[in-house]
Coordinates of C-alpha atoms in Angstrom, one line a residue:
Chain A
X1 CA -31.2 26.3 10.4
X2 CA -31.2 22.6 10.2
X3 CA -28.1 20.4 10.1
X4 CA -27.6 16.9 8.7
X5 CA -24.5 15.0 10.0
X6 CA -23.4 12.0 8.1
X7 CA -22.5 9.3 10.6
X8 CA -19.4 7.1 10.2
X9 CA -20.1 3.7 11.6
X10 CA -19.4 0.0 11.1
X11 CA -23.2 -0.9 11.1
X12 CA -22.8 -2.1 14.8
X13 CA -21.5 1.0 16.5
X14 CA -20.9 4.7 15.8
X15 CA -17.3 5.8 15.3
X16 CA -15.9 8.5 17.5
X17 CA -15.4 10.8 14.5
X18 CA -19.1 11.1 14.4
X19 CA -19.2 12.5 17.9
X20 CA -16.6 15.2 17.1
X21 CA -18.7 16.1 14.0
X22 CA -21.9 16.4 16.1
X23 CA -20.0 18.9 18.4
X24 CA -19.1 21.0 15.4
X25 CA -22.7 20.9 14.2
X26 CA -24.0 22.0 17.5
X27 CA -21.6 25.0 17.4
X28 CA -23.5 26.1 14.3
X29 CA -27.1 25.4 15.3
X30 CA -29.3 23.3 17.7
X31 CA -31.3 21.3 15.1
X32 CA -29.0 18.4 14.4
X33 CA -30.1 15.2 12.5
X34 CA -27.8 12.3 12.1
X35 CA -27.9 10.0 9.0
X36 CA -26.9 6.4 9.6
X37 CA -26.7 4.8 6.2
X38 CA -25.7 1.2 6.2
X39 CA -26.8 -2.4 6.0
X40 CA -28.3 -4.1 9.1
X41 CA -27.2 -0.9 10.9
X42 CA -30.1 -0.6 13.4
X43 CA -27.8 -1.0 16.4
X44 CA -25.5 1.8 15.0
X45 CA -28.7 3.9 14.7
X46 CA -29.6 3.1 18.3
X47 CA -26.2 4.4 19.5
X48 CA -26.5 7.5 17.3
X49 CA -29.8 8.3 19.0
X50 CA -27.9 8.5 22.3
X51 CA -25.5 11.2 21.1
X52 CA -26.1 14.3 23.2
X53 CA -27.7 17.2 21.3
X54 CA -29.0 15.1 18.4
X55 CA -32.8 15.6 17.8
X56 CA -33.4 13.0 15.1
X57 CA -31.7 10.0 13.6
X58 CA -32.4 9.0 10.0
X59 CA -31.7 5.3 9.2
X60 CA -31.2 4.2 5.6
X61 CA -30.8 0.4 6.0
X62 CA -30.2 -1.2 2.7
X63 CA -27.4 -3.5 1.1
X64 CA -26.7 -0.6 -1.3
X65 CA -25.1 1.3 1.7
X66 CA -23.3 -1.6 3.3
X67 CA -19.9 -0.2 2.6
X68 CA -20.8 3.4 2.1
X69 CA -19.7 3.5 -1.5
X70 CA -19.5 7.1 -2.7
X71 CA -21.8 6.9 -5.7
X72 CA -24.7 5.4 -3.6
X73 CA -24.1 7.6 -0.5
X74 CA -24.1 10.9 -2.4
X75 CA -27.3 10.0 -4.2
X76 CA -29.0 9.3 -0.9
X77 CA -27.6 12.4 0.9
X78 CA -28.7 14.7 -1.9
X79 CA -32.3 13.3 -1.6
X80 CA -32.2 14.2 2.1
X81 CA -30.6 17.6 1.6
X82 CA -33.8 19.5 1.1
X83 CA -34.5 22.1 3.8
X84 CA -31.0 21.6 5.3
X85 CA -28.7 24.6 5.8
X86 CA -25.6 22.5 6.5
X87 CA -24.4 19.0 5.8
X88 CA -21.4 17.8 7.8
X89 CA -19.2 14.7 7.8
X90 CA -16.0 13.9 9.6
X91 CA -12.9 14.6 7.4
X92 CA -11.9 10.9 7.5
X93 CA -11.2 8.9 4.4
X94 CA -14.9 8.0 4.4
X95 CA -16.2 11.6 4.6
X96 CA -13.6 12.8 2.2
X97 CA -14.7 10.2 -0.3
X98 CA -18.4 11.0 -0.1
X99 CA -18.9 14.7 0.5
X100 CA -17.4 16.5 -2.4
X101 CA -19.7 14.6 -4.7
X102 CA -22.7 15.7 -2.6
X103 CA -21.5 19.3 -3.0
X104 CA -21.1 18.9 -6.8
X105 CA -24.6 17.4 -7.2
X106 CA -26.1 20.3 -5.1
X107 CA -24.0 22.8 -7.2
X108 CA -22.3 24.2 -4.1
X109 CA -18.7 24.3 -2.9
X110 CA -17.3 22.2 0.0
X111 CA -15.4 23.6 2.9
X112 CA -12.9 21.0 3.9
X113 CA -11.5 20.1 7.3
X114 CA -12.9 23.0 9.4
X115 CA -11.1 23.5 12.7
X116 CA -13.4 26.3 14.1
X117 CA -16.9 27.5 13.7
X118 CA -17.0 31.3 13.7
X119 CA -20.6 31.7 12.7
X120 CA -23.2 29.8 10.6
X121 CA -21.3 30.7 7.5
X122 CA -17.7 31.5 8.5
X123 CA -15.2 28.8 9.3
X124 CA -11.5 28.4 9.9
X125 CA -9.5 25.7 8.1
X126 CA -5.8 24.9 7.8
X127 CA -4.1 25.3 4.4
X128 CA -0.6 24.6 3.2
X129 CA -0.1 21.6 5.5
X130 CA -1.3 23.7 8.5
X131 CA 1.3 26.4 7.9
X132 CA -1.5 28.9 7.5
X133 CA -5.1 29.1 8.7
X134 CA -7.8 30.5 6.3
X135 CA -11.0 32.1 7.5
X136 CA -13.6 31.5 4.8
X137 CA -17.1 32.5 4.3
X138 CA -19.5 30.2 2.5
X139 CA -21.7 32.0 -0.1
X140 CA -23.9 28.9 -0.8
X141 CA -27.4 28.3 0.6
X142 CA -26.5 24.7 1.6
X143 CA -23.1 24.5 3.2
X144 CA -21.3 21.2 2.7
X145 CA -18.5 20.7 5.2
X146 CA -16.0 18.2 6.5
X147 CA -14.8 18.5 10.0
X148 CA -11.3 17.9 11.4
X149 CA -12.2 15.6 14.3
X150 CA -9.2 16.6 16.5
X151 CA -10.4 20.2 16.6
X152 CA -13.7 19.4 18.3
X153 CA -14.5 17.5 21.5
X154 CA -16.6 14.3 21.4
X155 CA -20.3 14.8 22.1
X156 CA -21.7 13.0 25.1
X157 CA -24.1 10.0 25.2
X158 CA -27.0 11.4 27.2
X159 CA -29.3 12.0 24.2
X160 CA -32.6 10.4 23.3
X161 CA -33.3 11.3 19.7
X162 CA -36.2 9.9 17.7
X163 CA -35.3 7.3 15.0
X164 CA -36.9 7.5 11.6
X165 CA -36.4 5.0 8.7
X166 CA -35.6 6.3 5.3
X167 CA -37.0 4.3 2.4
X168 CA -34.9 5.9 -0.4
X169 CA -32.6 3.4 -2.2
X170 CA -29.8 4.9 -4.3
X171 CA -27.8 2.2 -6.1
X172 CA -25.8 3.7 -8.9
X173 CA -24.4 0.3 -9.9
X174 CA -21.1 1.9 -10.7
X175 CA -18.9 0.3 -8.0
X176 CA -18.8 -2.9 -6.0
X177 CA -17.1 -3.6 -2.7
X178 CA -14.7 -6.5 -3.1
X179 CA -12.9 -6.7 0.2
X180 CA -11.0 -4.9 2.9
X181 CA -7.6 -5.6 4.5
X182 CA -8.1 -4.0 7.8
X183 CA -5.3 -4.1 10.3
X184 CA -6.7 -5.5 13.5
X185 CA -4.9 -4.3 16.7
X186 CA -5.4 -4.6 20.4
X187 CA -4.1 -1.1 20.7
X188 CA -6.3 2.0 20.6
X189 CA -7.2 3.6 17.3
X190 CA -4.5 6.1 16.2
X191 CA -6.9 9.0 15.9
X192 CA -8.6 8.3 19.2
X193 CA -5.6 7.4 21.4
X194 CA -4.5 9.5 24.3
X195 CA -0.9 8.6 23.7
X196 CA 0.7 8.0 20.3
X197 CA 4.3 6.7 19.7
X198 CA 5.5 7.0 16.1
X199 CA 8.5 5.9 14.3
X200 CA 10.3 7.3 11.3
X201 CA 13.0 6.3 8.8
X202 CA 15.4 6.1 11.8
X203 CA 13.7 2.9 12.8
X204 CA 15.6 1.1 10.0
X205 CA 13.1 -1.6 9.3
X206 CA 9.6 -2.9 10.1
X207 CA 10.8 -5.4 12.7
X208 CA 12.3 -2.6 14.9
X209 CA 8.8 -1.2 15.3
X210 CA 8.3 -3.9 17.9
X211 CA 10.4 -1.6 20.2
X212 CA 7.7 1.0 19.9
X213 CA 5.0 -1.5 20.3
X214 CA 6.5 -2.6 23.6
X215 CA 6.3 1.0 24.9
X216 CA 2.8 1.4 23.5
X217 CA 1.6 -1.6 25.3
X218 CA 2.9 -0.3 28.6
X219 CA 1.3 3.2 28.0
X220 CA -1.9 2.0 26.3
X221 CA -0.8 4.0 23.3
X222 CA -1.3 3.7 19.6
X223 CA 1.6 3.2 17.2
X224 CA 2.0 5.6 14.2
X225 CA 4.6 6.3 11.6
X226 CA 6.0 9.0 9.4
X227 CA 5.5 9.0 5.6
X228 CA 9.1 8.1 5.2
X229 CA 8.6 4.9 7.2
X230 CA 5.5 3.9 5.3
X231 CA 7.1 4.7 1.9
X232 CA 10.1 2.6 2.9
X233 CA 7.7 -0.3 3.4
X234 CA 8.5 -0.6 7.2
X235 CA 4.8 -0.4 8.1
X236 CA 1.3 -0.2 6.5
X237 CA -0.3 3.0 5.3
X238 CA -3.0 3.1 8.0
X239 CA -0.3 4.1 10.4
X240 CA 0.8 7.2 8.6
X241 CA 0.5 10.5 10.5
X242 CA 0.8 13.7 8.5
X243 CA -0.7 16.1 6.0
X244 CA -2.1 13.4 3.8
X245 CA -2.3 10.6 6.4
X246 CA -4.0 10.8 9.8
X247 CA -4.3 13.9 11.8
X248 CA -3.8 13.2 15.5
X249 CA -3.8 15.4 18.6
X250 CA -3.2 13.1 21.6
X251 CA -2.2 14.2 25.2
X252 CA 1.3 12.8 24.5
X253 CA 3.0 12.3 21.2
X254 CA 6.4 10.5 21.1
X255 CA 8.3 10.9 17.9
X256 CA 11.1 8.4 17.5
X257 CA 13.6 8.6 14.7
X258 CA 11.5 11.1 13.0
X259 CA 13.3 14.2 11.5
X260 CA 10.2 16.3 11.4
X261 CA 9.3 17.2 7.8
X262 CA 6.6 19.8 7.4
X263 CA 4.2 17.1 6.1
X264 CA 4.6 15.1 9.3
X265 CA 4.3 18.1 11.7
X266 CA 1.0 19.0 9.9
X267 CA -0.4 15.7 11.3
X268 CA 0.7 16.0 15.0
X269 CA 1.7 19.5 16.0
X270 CA -1.6 20.0 17.9
X271 CA -0.7 17.3 20.4
X272 CA -0.6 18.5 23.9
X273 CA 2.8 17.3 24.8
X274 CA 5.4 16.3 22.2
X275 CA 8.5 14.2 22.9
X276 CA 11.2 13.7 20.3
X277 CA 13.9 11.1 20.5
X278 CA 16.5 11.5 17.7
X279 CA 20.2 11.1 17.5
X280 CA 20.5 14.1 15.2
X281 CA 20.3 17.2 17.5
X282 CA 19.7 19.4 14.4
X283 CA 16.5 17.5 13.5
X284 CA 13.6 20.0 13.0
X285 CA 11.3 17.9 15.2
X286 CA 13.2 19.3 18.2
X287 CA 12.0 22.8 17.4
X288 CA 8.4 21.9 18.3
X289 CA 9.1 19.2 21.0
X290 CA 8.4 20.0 24.6
X291 CA 10.9 17.4 25.6
X292 CA 13.8 16.5 23.3
X293 CA 16.2 13.6 23.9
X294 CA 19.2 13.4 21.7
X295 CA 20.0 9.8 21.8
X296 CA 20.3 6.6 19.8
X297 CA 16.8 5.3 19.7
X298 CA 17.9 1.7 19.9
X299 CA 19.3 2.4 23.4
X300 CA 16.7 5.0 24.5
X301 CA 13.5 3.2 23.6
X302 CA 14.2 -0.1 25.4
X303 CA 15.4 2.0 28.4
X304 CA 12.1 3.9 28.2
X305 CA 10.1 0.7 28.1
X306 CA 12.0 -0.7 31.1
X307 CA 11.4 2.4 33.2
X308 CA 7.7 2.5 32.7
Chain B
X1 CA -8.3 4.1 -24.8
X2 CA -7.4 7.7 -23.8
X3 CA -6.1 8.6 -20.4
X4 CA -6.7 12.1 -19.1
X5 CA -4.4 13.2 -16.3
X6 CA -4.6 16.5 -14.4
X7 CA -1.7 18.6 -13.1
X8 CA -1.8 21.5 -10.8
X9 CA 0.8 24.2 -10.3
X10 CA 1.5 24.7 -6.6
X11 CA 4.1 25.9 -4.2
X12 CA 7.1 23.5 -4.2
X13 CA 6.6 21.0 -1.3
X14 CA 10.0 21.9 0.2
X15 CA 9.1 25.6 0.6
X16 CA 7.6 26.8 3.9
X17 CA 4.9 29.2 3.1
X18 CA 4.6 32.6 4.8
X19 CA 1.5 34.6 5.5
X20 CA 1.3 38.2 4.1
X21 CA 1.7 40.9 6.7
X22 CA -1.8 42.2 5.9
X23 CA -3.4 38.8 6.6
X24 CA -5.0 38.8 3.1
X25 CA -3.4 35.5 1.9
X26 CA -0.2 33.6 1.8
X27 CA 2.8 35.3 0.0
X28 CA 3.6 33.5 -3.2
X29 CA 5.9 36.2 -4.7
X30 CA 9.2 34.8 -5.8
X31 CA 8.4 31.4 -4.3
X32 CA 9.5 28.3 -6.2
X33 CA 6.5 26.6 -7.9
X34 CA 6.2 23.0 -9.0
X35 CA 3.8 20.2 -10.0
X36 CA 1.7 19.1 -7.1
X37 CA 3.3 15.8 -5.8
X38 CA 0.0 13.9 -6.1
X39 CA -0.3 15.0 -9.7
X40 CA 3.3 13.7 -10.4
X41 CA 2.0 10.3 -9.2
X42 CA -1.1 10.7 -11.5
X43 CA 1.1 11.5 -14.5
X44 CA 3.4 8.5 -13.8
X45 CA 0.3 6.2 -13.5
X46 CA -1.1 7.5 -16.8
X47 CA 2.3 6.9 -18.6
X48 CA 2.5 3.4 -17.2
X49 CA -1.0 2.6 -18.5
X50 CA 0.3 3.6 -22.0
X51 CA 3.6 1.7 -21.6
X52 CA 1.7 -1.4 -20.6
X53 CA -0.5 -1.1 -23.7
X54 CA -3.7 -0.4 -21.8
X55 CA -3.9 3.1 -23.0
X56 CA -3.2 4.6 -26.4
X57 CA -2.9 8.3 -25.6
X58 CA -2.1 10.3 -22.5
X59 CA -3.6 13.8 -22.3
X60 CA -2.4 16.2 -19.6
X61 CA -4.7 19.0 -18.5
X62 CA -4.1 22.0 -16.3
X63 CA -6.4 24.8 -15.2
X64 CA -5.1 28.2 -14.1
X65 CA -2.8 31.1 -15.2
X66 CA -0.4 31.0 -18.1
X67 CA 2.4 29.8 -15.9
X68 CA 0.7 26.4 -15.6
X69 CA 2.1 25.6 -19.0
X70 CA 5.5 25.0 -17.3
X71 CA 3.9 22.1 -15.4
X72 CA 2.2 20.8 -18.6
X73 CA 5.6 20.8 -20.4
X74 CA 6.9 18.8 -17.5
X75 CA 4.0 16.3 -18.0
X76 CA 4.8 16.2 -21.7
X77 CA 8.5 15.6 -20.9
X78 CA 7.5 12.7 -18.6
X79 CA 5.6 11.1 -21.4
X80 CA 2.2 12.6 -21.9
X81 CA 1.4 12.9 -25.7
X82 CA -0.4 16.2 -25.7
X83 CA -1.6 18.9 -23.3
X84 CA -4.6 21.1 -22.8
X85 CA -4.3 24.3 -20.8
X86 CA -7.5 25.9 -19.6
X87 CA -6.4 29.4 -19.0
X88 CA -7.9 31.5 -16.3
X89 CA -6.5 34.2 -14.0
X90 CA -9.5 33.9 -11.6
X91 CA -9.3 32.3 -8.1
X92 CA -10.7 28.9 -9.1
X93 CA -12.4 26.7 -6.6
X94 CA -12.6 22.9 -6.8
X95 CA -16.2 22.9 -8.3
X96 CA -15.1 25.4 -11.0
X97 CA -12.2 23.2 -11.9
X98 CA -14.4 20.0 -11.9
X99 CA -16.9 21.7 -14.2
X100 CA -14.1 22.7 -16.6
X101 CA -12.7 19.2 -16.5
X102 CA -16.1 17.6 -17.1
X103 CA -16.3 19.6 -20.4
X104 CA -12.9 18.3 -21.5
X105 CA -14.0 14.7 -20.6
X106 CA -17.2 15.3 -22.7
X107 CA -15.0 16.3 -25.7
X108 CA -12.2 13.7 -25.3
X109 CA -14.1 10.7 -23.9
X110 CA -11.2 9.2 -21.9
X111 CA -11.6 5.7 -20.4
X112 CA -9.6 6.6 -17.3
X113 CA -9.2 10.0 -15.7
X114 CA -6.4 10.3 -13.0
X115 CA -6.1 13.2 -10.6
X116 CA -4.0 13.8 -7.5
X117 CA -6.1 13.1 -4.3
X118 CA -5.3 16.6 -3.0
X119 CA -3.2 19.7 -3.8
X120 CA -0.7 20.6 -1.2
X121 CA -1.7 24.3 -1.3
X122 CA -5.4 24.3 -0.4
X123 CA -5.4 20.8 0.9
X124 CA -9.0 20.5 -0.3
X125 CA -9.2 16.9 -1.5
X126 CA -12.4 17.5 -3.6
X127 CA -11.9 17.8 -7.4
X128 CA -11.8 14.1 -8.3
X129 CA -14.9 13.3 -6.3
X130 CA -16.8 16.3 -7.7
X131 CA -15.8 15.3 -11.2
X132 CA -17.2 11.8 -10.6
X133 CA -20.5 13.3 -9.4
X134 CA -20.7 15.6 -12.4
X135 CA -19.9 13.1 -15.1
X136 CA -21.5 10.0 -13.5
X137 CA -18.3 8.1 -13.9
X138 CA -17.3 5.6 -11.2
X139 CA -15.0 6.9 -8.5
X140 CA -11.9 5.3 -7.0
X141 CA -10.2 7.7 -4.6
X142 CA -6.9 7.5 -2.7
X143 CA -5.7 4.7 -5.0
X144 CA -2.7 2.6 -4.2
X145 CA -3.3 0.2 -7.1
X146 CA -5.3 0.6 -10.4
X147 CA -5.8 -2.5 -12.4
X148 CA -7.8 -2.1 -15.7
X149 CA -9.4 -5.4 -16.8
X150 CA -11.4 -4.7 -19.9
X151 CA -14.7 -3.0 -19.0
X152 CA -13.9 -3.1 -15.3
X153 CA -11.2 -1.7 -13.1
X154 CA -10.1 -3.0 -9.7
X155 CA -8.9 -0.2 -7.4
X156 CA -7.2 -0.7 -4.1
X157 CA -7.8 2.3 -1.9
X158 CA -5.9 3.6 1.2
X159 CA -8.6 4.0 3.9
X160 CA -8.3 4.9 7.6
X161 CA -8.5 1.2 8.6
X162 CA -6.1 -0.2 6.0
X163 CA -6.8 -1.1 2.4
X164 CA -10.1 -1.4 0.6
X165 CA -10.6 -3.1 -2.8
X166 CA -13.5 -2.0 -5.1
X167 CA -14.4 -2.9 -8.6
X168 CA -15.6 -0.1 -10.8
X169 CA -17.4 -0.1 -14.1
X170 CA -15.4 1.7 -16.8
X171 CA -14.9 4.6 -17.5
X172 CA -13.5 5.6 -14.2
X173 CA -12.1 8.5 -12.2
X174 CA -9.2 7.7 -9.9
X175 CA -7.4 9.9 -7.4
X176 CA -3.8 9.0 -6.4
X177 CA -2.4 8.2 -3.0
X178 CA 1.3 8.2 -2.1
X179 CA 2.0 4.5 -2.6
X180 CA 0.5 4.2 -6.1
X181 CA 3.9 4.4 -7.8
X182 CA 7.2 6.2 -7.7
X183 CA 7.3 9.0 -10.3
X184 CA 10.2 9.0 -12.7
X185 CA 12.4 12.0 -13.6
X186 CA 12.3 13.6 -17.1
X187 CA 15.4 13.0 -19.2
X188 CA 17.0 16.0 -20.9
X189 CA 16.2 14.7 -24.5
X190 CA 12.6 14.2 -23.4
X191 CA 12.5 17.8 -22.0
X192 CA 13.7 19.0 -25.4
X193 CA 11.2 16.8 -27.2
X194 CA 8.4 18.1 -25.0
X195 CA 8.8 21.6 -26.4
X196 CA 7.4 20.3 -29.7
X197 CA 4.5 18.3 -28.4
X198 CA 1.0 19.9 -28.9
X199 CA -0.3 22.2 -26.2
X200 CA -3.8 23.5 -26.8
X201 CA -5.1 26.6 -24.9
X202 CA -8.8 26.9 -24.1
X203 CA -10.8 29.3 -22.0
X204 CA -13.7 28.7 -19.6
X205 CA -15.9 30.8 -22.0
X206 CA -15.0 28.5 -24.9
X207 CA -15.9 25.5 -22.8
X208 CA -19.2 27.2 -21.8
X209 CA -18.4 27.2 -18.1
X210 CA -19.1 30.3 -16.0
X211 CA -16.9 30.7 -13.0
X212 CA -18.9 31.2 -9.8
X213 CA -17.5 31.9 -6.3
X214 CA -18.8 29.6 -3.6
X215 CA -16.6 30.9 -0.8
X216 CA -15.0 34.2 0.1
X217 CA -11.6 34.2 1.7
X218 CA -11.8 36.6 4.6
X219 CA -8.3 36.4 6.0
X220 CA -5.3 34.1 6.3
X221 CA -3.4 33.9 9.5
X222 CA -0.4 32.1 10.9
X223 CA -1.2 29.0 13.0
X224 CA -0.5 29.2 16.8
X225 CA 3.3 28.8 17.0
X226 CA 4.7 26.0 19.1
X227 CA 7.8 26.9 20.8
X228 CA 10.7 24.5 21.4
X229 CA 10.8 23.1 24.9
X230 CA 13.8 21.7 26.7
X231 CA 16.3 19.0 26.0
X232 CA 16.5 16.3 28.6
X233 CA 19.8 14.5 29.3
X234 CA 18.5 11.0 29.9
X235 CA 15.6 8.6 29.6
X236 CA 15.2 8.8 33.4
X237 CA 14.9 12.6 33.3
X238 CA 12.4 12.3 30.4
X239 CA 10.2 9.9 32.3
X240 CA 10.4 12.1 35.4
X241 CA 9.3 15.2 33.4
X242 CA 6.4 13.3 31.8
X243 CA 5.2 12.0 35.1
X244 CA 5.7 15.0 37.4
X245 CA 5.8 18.1 35.1
X246 CA 3.6 17.3 32.1
X247 CA 1.6 14.7 34.0
X248 CA 0.7 12.8 30.9
X249 CA 1.8 9.3 32.0

């Protein structure tokens, strides 16, 4: 068995989602190759070569891959698929964008968001917003898989894989990258943070999120939001935690003014410790919280900040 | 220009699903079913393209058992002009559905195809991307804005870091994210009118697509239950518990 992992990176460095995906790959087999496709991405390739357990890094360095557009990426990956038993990518917006097209071109199915490797062809994945877990067996010769990053530890950095350049250039000419509005923050990334503090509709408006930011800065935490808060326009979409937003599993998750809709719980219920602060003592969030505080958030949150 | 929009019949998003006692699957008996929320957003976007004069006809397509016609009638009531039901009682996987839709695209030649980014039952998030690969049409997933400008479309996408803007060569396949629009409700007169709108039924055989299984469902289980913890009386007690009991801060 030979596995190809599609790295997520920003051309300079490897994103941590790649490290989780390598761990999932190593749970299947030992022969793991990582593909770094980008533009001027040699330094990302260097760091990929240091991931523990990786035997080879393939680098496709071409402007066509600069923004990892789906049409170009899937063409490249299909060319590299020969002889591979599995192709894995993180179940991030990037992996989700690229991988189903790879599967379709190979005429195989995709198994989305695996949370457990049972054997080389049997995997577990959450369905119905995580309210059920399906055990599925792949019947295809090449298994195309996306990996829920929170379900696998990050691989270490003690590797020394060989680096090989790939000449193939796939430019479908269908799409062009125009720009990106990336939210730049001093705080840790939501999906990688050890502590996350999230606000819901109860926050009232976007300005009030500064209360959460003050706590986040004291704890070194990331700030998230429920779908209700994003839909209401309080904060931007990149902060959404839930079934269709980001899936997080930090050591500590603090839900503030969040009632606890099924869709939100799907994105955070695997956190180690959950705290809920809500003035409605009937809020469903309390049914999964380790520590619940029934209080007005506008009093409790500043008090929490002051006591840290 | 025609717009093709897909709708999937799924469990209503307010219903908490239960796993069958024998662990074979989830129990959907007597459960309220509805149009997948992301498909509602897709239908709304398609109708707006017609209302703005960009599109001339909206065709709604659903794949699945006969009951899917309920959701197609909903799409017609919302403003779709006609519907195509591809009837199959089989357990269809994303690639099967994508192949069926590719055949409909071949016949109808739409300029824009809009799908929901994922269905809230299987949470797969695959069909739109597979359809793009099969048809060679450009792909704009997780769209929060779709702007058709002649032979090009500018799509703003919700990505992990924020928003990404891409320009696509027409025709395109787009999948909807939550912030694309706010779907309307169907009015009673439109629900009545929808009953007379054309709904064509086709089979996978007629479309020349054979249904192949790519996965086998071995079992379905309940996730590890999380039990409720304790209520604390004050912020001071909370901080104490987090420091000394949970040891997370």
